[in-house]
């Protein structure tokens, strides 16, 4: 096409796609370009703004490496990661939520009732629930990958003072589908804000905070894996998570338990917790693979 105009450029682009282009690729790329062109027209994008956008992407590339995923972070703070999650969420199961960059594979086994708190001097939190199907039947043999921040607000991969798998564990449930462990309260923390995504947050008058949460990946044969997180109802950032990860059904409550009421058996810490502690009950519902 030699007579490209601002009115026909989107159609011209579509016409340039080869006949044998994969239909799904045609649909996705075509729609992306259509919206990109419409966006530029709507805001009358200037050269300077276009240039700034390109420079932003270059900086995001420069800061990214095997551990730093600035483009994923960009997707997170724009709400795209959460939107993609929600597009594929199944209402009969527990909602999924963002994976985040701090999951590490190969977490050590954590027996049912095991302790992730180790030597940290912070109040004990007992977390338990059932991994079940949408009818409420337990799923024997399901696994639960668990990770969270230490009391200093850092994940182990961010903190040279923590062991590689500190506050990471992999639990396999028994016939009753029950998972249980003790830990400390995860704390609020900020997403990395020392790069170009942080600049965008600041320019838009946004903060980088996430409400505290426990991360879970629940998996079982014949079921869709569930990547999710649970958040306490009293967290100050619950309604302003900078990565839009909170869902109504992912909100949990810390129940204050009096001294002397810690279960006498079934936990690694049974017989060792004499003070008050906190208890959380949260069931996870997996949806069968179709
Ligand atoms: C996290 O929950 O660990 C996380 C999620 C998205 C961006 C940064 C951190
Ligand atoms: Fe997290």
Short mmCIF file of C-alpha atoms and ligand atoms in Angstrom, two decimals:
data_model
loop_
_atom_site.label_atom_id
_atom_site.label_comp_id
_atom_site.label_asym_id
_atom_site.label_seq_id
_atom_site.Cartn_x
_atom_site.Cartn_y
_atom_site.Cartn_z
CA UNK A 1 0.00 0.00 0.00
CA UNK A 2 1.55 3.30 -1.06
CA UNK A 3 -1.19 5.56 0.21
CA UNK A 4 -1.06 4.94 3.94
CA UNK A 5 -3.18 7.39 5.93
CA UNK A 6 -3.98 7.78 9.60
CA UNK A 7 -7.44 6.42 8.84
CA UNK A 8 -6.39 3.27 7.00
CA UNK A 9 -3.12 2.34 8.72
CA UNK A 10 -4.75 -0.28 10.99
CA UNK A 11 -6.38 -2.02 8.01
CA UNK A 12 -3.13 -1.78 6.08
CA UNK A 13 -1.34 -3.47 8.96
CA UNK A 14 -3.87 -6.31 8.94
CA UNK A 15 -3.45 -6.64 5.18
CA UNK A 16 0.30 -7.14 5.61
CA UNK A 17 -0.26 -10.31 7.68
CA UNK A 18 0.50 -13.42 5.63
CA UNK A 19 -2.29 -15.75 4.51
CA UNK A 20 -0.87 -18.60 6.56
CA UNK A 21 -0.54 -16.59 9.80
CA UNK A 22 -1.76 -18.66 12.74
CA UNK A 23 -5.41 -17.59 13.33
CA UNK A 24 -4.93 -17.00 17.06
CA UNK A 25 -1.78 -14.95 16.41
CA UNK A 26 -3.73 -12.93 13.83
CA UNK A 27 -6.47 -12.29 16.38
CA UNK A 28 -4.11 -11.33 19.24
CA UNK A 29 -1.64 -9.21 17.24
CA UNK A 30 -4.44 -7.64 15.18
CA UNK A 31 -6.34 -6.60 18.28
CA UNK A 32 -3.19 -5.35 20.02
CA UNK A 33 -2.27 -3.14 17.06
CA UNK A 34 -5.84 -1.92 16.64
CA UNK A 35 -5.90 -0.80 20.29
CA UNK A 36 -2.37 0.65 20.05
CA UNK A 37 -3.32 2.74 17.03
CA UNK A 38 -6.60 3.82 18.66
CA UNK A 39 -4.69 4.79 21.81
CA UNK A 40 -2.18 6.94 19.88
CA UNK A 41 -5.03 8.69 18.06
CA UNK A 42 -7.10 9.20 21.21
CA UNK A 43 -4.29 10.91 23.15
CA UNK A 44 -2.67 12.47 20.05
CA UNK A 45 0.64 10.93 21.14
CA UNK A 46 3.54 13.34 20.58
CA UNK A 47 7.02 12.42 19.38
CA UNK A 48 8.45 13.30 22.78
CA UNK A 49 5.94 11.02 24.55
CA UNK A 50 6.56 8.20 22.08
CA UNK A 51 10.28 8.60 22.67
CA UNK A 52 9.81 8.52 26.44
CA UNK A 53 7.79 5.32 26.12
CA UNK A 54 10.52 3.68 24.04
CA UNK A 55 13.17 4.79 26.53
CA UNK A 56 11.06 3.35 29.35
CA UNK A 57 10.95 -0.05 27.63
CA UNK A 58 14.70 0.09 27.02
CA UNK A 59 15.34 0.82 30.70
CA UNK A 60 13.02 -2.03 31.71
CA UNK A 61 15.10 -4.32 29.49
CA UNK A 62 18.38 -3.05 30.90
CA UNK A 63 17.43 -3.68 34.53
CA UNK A 64 15.95 -7.15 33.86
CA UNK A 65 17.89 -10.35 34.43
CA UNK A 66 17.24 -13.89 35.68
CA UNK A 67 16.08 -12.52 39.04
CA UNK A 68 14.66 -9.13 38.14
CA UNK A 69 11.59 -9.29 35.90
CA UNK A 70 10.74 -5.65 35.26
CA UNK A 71 8.27 -6.41 32.46
CA UNK A 72 6.33 -8.79 34.71
CA UNK A 73 6.32 -6.09 37.37
CA UNK A 74 5.03 -3.60 34.80
CA UNK A 75 2.23 -6.00 33.89
CA UNK A 76 1.49 -6.45 37.63
CA UNK A 77 1.20 -2.74 38.48
CA UNK A 78 -0.87 -2.06 35.35
CA UNK A 79 -3.36 -4.72 36.48
CA UNK A 80 -2.73 -6.86 33.41
CA UNK A 81 -1.42 -9.90 35.32
CA UNK A 82 -4.47 -9.89 37.58
CA UNK A 83 -6.83 -9.34 34.67
CA UNK A 84 -5.40 -12.36 32.82
CA UNK A 85 -5.83 -14.38 36.03
CA UNK A 86 -9.44 -13.32 36.39
CA UNK A 87 -10.25 -14.06 32.76
CA UNK A 88 -9.48 -17.72 33.39
CA UNK A 89 -10.65 -18.07 36.94
CA UNK A 90 -13.36 -20.64 37.62
CA UNK A 91 -16.02 -19.51 40.09
CA UNK A 92 -16.42 -22.98 41.63
CA UNK A 93 -12.78 -22.91 42.84
CA UNK A 94 -10.67 -20.66 45.04
CA UNK A 95 -9.61 -17.52 43.14
CA UNK A 96 -6.13 -17.44 41.74
CA UNK A 97 -3.79 -14.51 42.29
CA UNK A 98 -0.41 -13.29 41.10
CA UNK A 99 2.61 -15.59 41.45
CA UNK A 100 5.05 -12.74 42.01
CA UNK A 101 8.81 -12.99 41.51
CA UNK A 102 9.78 -14.60 44.82
CA UNK A 103 8.65 -18.17 44.33
CA UNK A 104 11.56 -20.61 44.17
CA UNK A 105 11.13 -24.18 43.07
CA UNK A 106 12.55 -27.07 45.08
CA UNK A 107 11.19 -26.02 48.49
CA UNK A 108 12.02 -28.59 51.20
CA UNK A 109 9.28 -30.97 52.38
CA UNK A 110 7.23 -29.63 55.28
CA UNK A 111 5.36 -32.35 57.19
CA UNK A 112 1.70 -31.73 58.01
CA UNK A 113 1.91 -29.76 61.26
CA UNK A 114 5.51 -28.72 60.50
CA UNK A 115 7.06 -25.41 61.49
CA UNK A 116 8.40 -22.72 59.13
CA UNK A 117 9.07 -20.22 61.93
CA UNK A 118 12.29 -21.77 63.15
CA UNK A 119 14.35 -19.34 65.23
CA UNK A 120 12.40 -16.16 64.54
CA UNK A 121 11.27 -14.48 67.69
CA UNK A 122 7.75 -13.53 66.62
CA UNK A 123 4.29 -14.73 67.69
CA UNK A 124 3.30 -18.15 66.36
CA UNK A 125 0.66 -18.35 63.64
CA UNK A 126 -1.02 -21.71 63.10
CA UNK A 127 -2.41 -22.04 59.57
CA UNK A 128 -4.60 -24.95 58.53
CA UNK A 129 -7.30 -25.95 56.10
CA UNK A 130 -8.45 -28.60 53.68
CA UNK A 131 -7.57 -28.95 50.02
CA UNK A 132 -10.85 -30.01 48.50
CA UNK A 133 -12.82 -30.34 45.28
CA UNK A 134 -15.81 -28.11 44.49
CA UNK A 135 -18.16 -30.59 46.23
CA UNK A 136 -16.13 -30.33 49.45
CA UNK A 137 -14.43 -33.74 49.12
CA UNK A 138 -10.82 -33.73 50.36
CA UNK A 139 -8.14 -34.33 47.73
CA UNK A 140 -5.71 -36.90 49.17
CA UNK A 141 -2.10 -36.48 48.06
CA UNK A 142 -2.50 -32.83 47.00
CA UNK A 143 0.63 -30.74 47.44
CA UNK A 144 0.88 -27.23 48.81
CA UNK A 145 3.88 -25.05 48.03
CA UNK A 146 4.02 -22.26 50.63
CA UNK A 147 6.17 -19.12 50.75
CA UNK A 148 6.11 -15.78 52.52
CA UNK A 149 8.20 -12.90 53.82
CA UNK A 150 10.27 -13.14 56.97
CA UNK A 151 9.37 -10.67 59.77
CA UNK A 152 11.79 -8.15 58.20
CA UNK A 153 9.55 -7.92 55.11
CA UNK A 154 12.04 -9.71 52.85
CA UNK A 155 11.74 -12.96 50.92
CA UNK A 156 14.72 -15.27 51.27
CA UNK A 157 15.91 -14.50 47.72
CA UNK A 158 16.15 -10.79 48.66
CA UNK A 159 17.95 -11.29 51.94
CA UNK A 160 21.53 -12.56 52.25
CA UNK A 161 20.89 -13.23 55.97
CA UNK A 162 18.25 -15.87 55.27
CA UNK A 163 18.79 -19.46 54.12
CA UNK A 164 17.74 -20.14 50.53
CA UNK A 165 14.51 -21.86 51.59
CA UNK A 166 13.71 -19.83 54.69
CA UNK A 167 9.90 -19.45 54.85
CA UNK A 168 9.41 -21.85 51.95
CA UNK A 169 7.94 -25.34 52.33
CA UNK A 170 6.22 -28.05 50.32
CA UNK A 171 3.52 -30.00 52.09
CA UNK A 172 1.79 -33.17 50.89
CA UNK A 173 -1.60 -33.77 52.45
CA UNK A 174 -2.93 -37.14 53.63
CA UNK A 175 -6.26 -38.88 53.06
CA UNK A 176 -8.16 -36.13 54.88
CA UNK A 177 -6.83 -33.41 52.53
CA UNK A 178 -5.72 -31.38 55.55
CA UNK A 179 -2.71 -29.10 55.45
CA UNK A 180 -1.33 -27.45 58.58
CA UNK A 181 1.80 -25.58 59.56
CA UNK A 182 3.09 -22.98 61.96
CA UNK A 183 4.81 -19.80 60.92
CA UNK A 184 5.04 -16.09 61.75
CA UNK A 185 2.83 -13.33 60.42
CA UNK A 186 3.91 -12.27 56.93
CA UNK A 187 4.27 -8.47 56.74
CA UNK A 188 3.38 -5.72 54.26
CA UNK A 189 6.13 -5.00 51.78
CA UNK A 190 6.86 -2.94 48.71
CA UNK A 191 7.35 -4.25 45.19
CA UNK A 192 10.78 -3.27 43.78
CA UNK A 193 10.54 0.46 43.08
CA UNK A 194 14.15 1.37 42.25
CA UNK A 195 13.65 0.87 38.50
CA UNK A 196 11.49 2.29 35.70
CA UNK A 197 8.29 0.75 37.11
CA UNK A 198 8.94 2.58 40.38
CA UNK A 199 9.27 5.80 38.36
CA UNK A 200 5.85 5.18 36.82
CA UNK A 201 4.30 4.52 40.22
CA UNK A 202 5.72 7.77 41.60
CA UNK A 203 4.73 9.78 38.51
CA UNK A 204 1.17 8.47 38.90
CA UNK A 205 1.03 9.28 42.63
CA UNK A 206 0.89 5.60 43.56
CA UNK A 207 2.62 3.73 46.37
CA UNK A 208 4.46 0.40 45.90
CA UNK A 209 2.91 -1.44 48.88
CA UNK A 210 1.25 -4.84 48.94
CA UNK A 211 -0.86 -6.09 51.83
CA UNK A 212 0.79 -8.92 53.77
CA UNK A 213 0.01 -12.38 52.41
CA UNK A 214 0.85 -16.05 52.33
CA UNK A 215 1.54 -17.49 48.89
CA UNK A 216 0.24 -20.94 47.94
CA UNK A 217 0.47 -23.19 44.92
CA UNK A 218 -1.90 -26.14 45.39
CA UNK A 219 -1.60 -29.02 42.95
CA UNK A 220 -3.21 -32.44 42.60
CA UNK A 221 -3.50 -35.00 39.83
CA UNK A 222 -6.61 -34.39 37.73
CA UNK A 223 -7.04 -30.78 38.97
CA UNK A 224 -6.02 -27.39 37.64
CA UNK A 225 -3.03 -26.05 39.62
CA UNK A 226 -4.02 -23.13 41.82
CA UNK A 227 -1.57 -20.23 42.26
CA UNK A 228 -2.94 -17.94 44.91
CA UNK A 229 -2.34 -15.88 48.06
CA UNK A 230 -4.35 -15.13 51.18
CA UNK A 231 -4.56 -11.77 52.94
CA UNK A 232 -5.59 -10.84 56.49
CA UNK A 233 -8.81 -8.83 56.72
CA UNK A 234 -7.25 -6.13 58.91
CA UNK A 235 -4.31 -5.25 56.66
CA UNK A 236 -4.08 -1.48 55.95
CA UNK A 237 -3.27 -2.12 52.28
CA UNK A 238 -6.04 -4.64 51.64
CA UNK A 239 -7.99 -2.20 49.48
CA UNK A 240 -4.99 -0.72 47.69
CA UNK A 241 -2.75 -3.61 46.69
CA UNK A 242 -0.42 -2.11 44.10
CA UNK A 243 -0.63 -5.30 41.98
CA UNK A 244 -4.43 -5.75 42.30
CA UNK A 245 -4.09 -9.27 43.76
CA UNK A 246 -6.82 -9.20 46.43
CA UNK A 247 -10.11 -11.06 45.83
CA UNK A 248 -13.02 -11.25 48.23
CA UNK A 249 -12.62 -15.01 48.79
CA UNK A 250 -8.87 -14.68 49.52
CA UNK A 251 -9.36 -12.66 52.68
CA UNK A 252 -8.68 -14.56 55.92
CA UNK A 253 -8.80 -13.74 59.60
CA UNK A 254 -6.26 -14.17 62.40
CA UNK A 255 -8.10 -15.61 65.38
CA UNK A 256 -6.45 -14.74 68.68
CA UNK A 257 -5.95 -17.89 70.71
CA UNK A 258 -5.28 -17.82 74.44
CA UNK A 259 -2.16 -19.19 76.11
CA UNK A 260 -2.45 -22.89 76.85
CA UNK A 261 -4.74 -23.66 73.91
CA UNK A 262 -2.11 -24.74 71.37
CA UNK A 263 -2.90 -28.30 70.14
CA UNK A 264 -1.21 -30.86 72.38
CA UNK A 265 -0.21 -33.00 69.42
CA UNK A 266 -0.07 -33.02 65.64
CA UNK A 267 2.32 -30.08 65.35
CA UNK A 268 6.09 -29.82 65.46
CA UNK A 269 5.58 -27.10 68.07
CA UNK A 270 3.07 -29.11 70.18
CA UNK A 271 4.11 -28.83 73.82
CA UNK A 272 6.38 -25.85 73.05
CA UNK A 273 3.91 -22.98 72.58
CA UNK A 274 2.90 -21.64 75.96
CA UNK A 275 1.95 -18.06 74.97
CA UNK A 276 -1.00 -16.63 73.02
CA UNK A 277 -0.89 -17.47 69.35
CA UNK A 278 -2.88 -16.75 66.18
CA UNK A 279 -4.89 -19.26 64.20
CA UNK A 280 -5.99 -19.09 60.56
CA UNK A 281 -8.38 -21.46 58.87
CA UNK A 282 -8.45 -21.36 55.08
CA UNK A 283 -9.75 -24.10 52.76
CA UNK A 284 -8.53 -24.28 49.17
CA UNK A 285 -10.85 -25.54 46.44
CA UNK A 286 -9.33 -26.97 43.27
CA UNK A 287 -11.25 -27.32 40.03
CA UNK A 288 -11.01 -30.56 38.02
CA UNK A 289 -9.08 -30.37 34.78
CA UNK A 290 -11.47 -30.49 31.87
C1 LIG B 1 4.68 -10.88 45.50
O1 LIG B 1 3.63 -11.10 46.00
O2 LIG B 1 5.62 -11.47 45.98
C2 LIG B 1 4.80 -9.91 44.35
C3 LIG B 1 3.81 -9.91 43.39
C4 LIG B 1 3.91 -9.04 42.33
C5 LIG B 1 4.98 -8.17 42.24
C6 LIG B 1 5.96 -8.17 43.22
C7 LIG B 1 5.86 -9.03 44.30
FE1 LIG B 2 4.43 -11.87 47.91
#
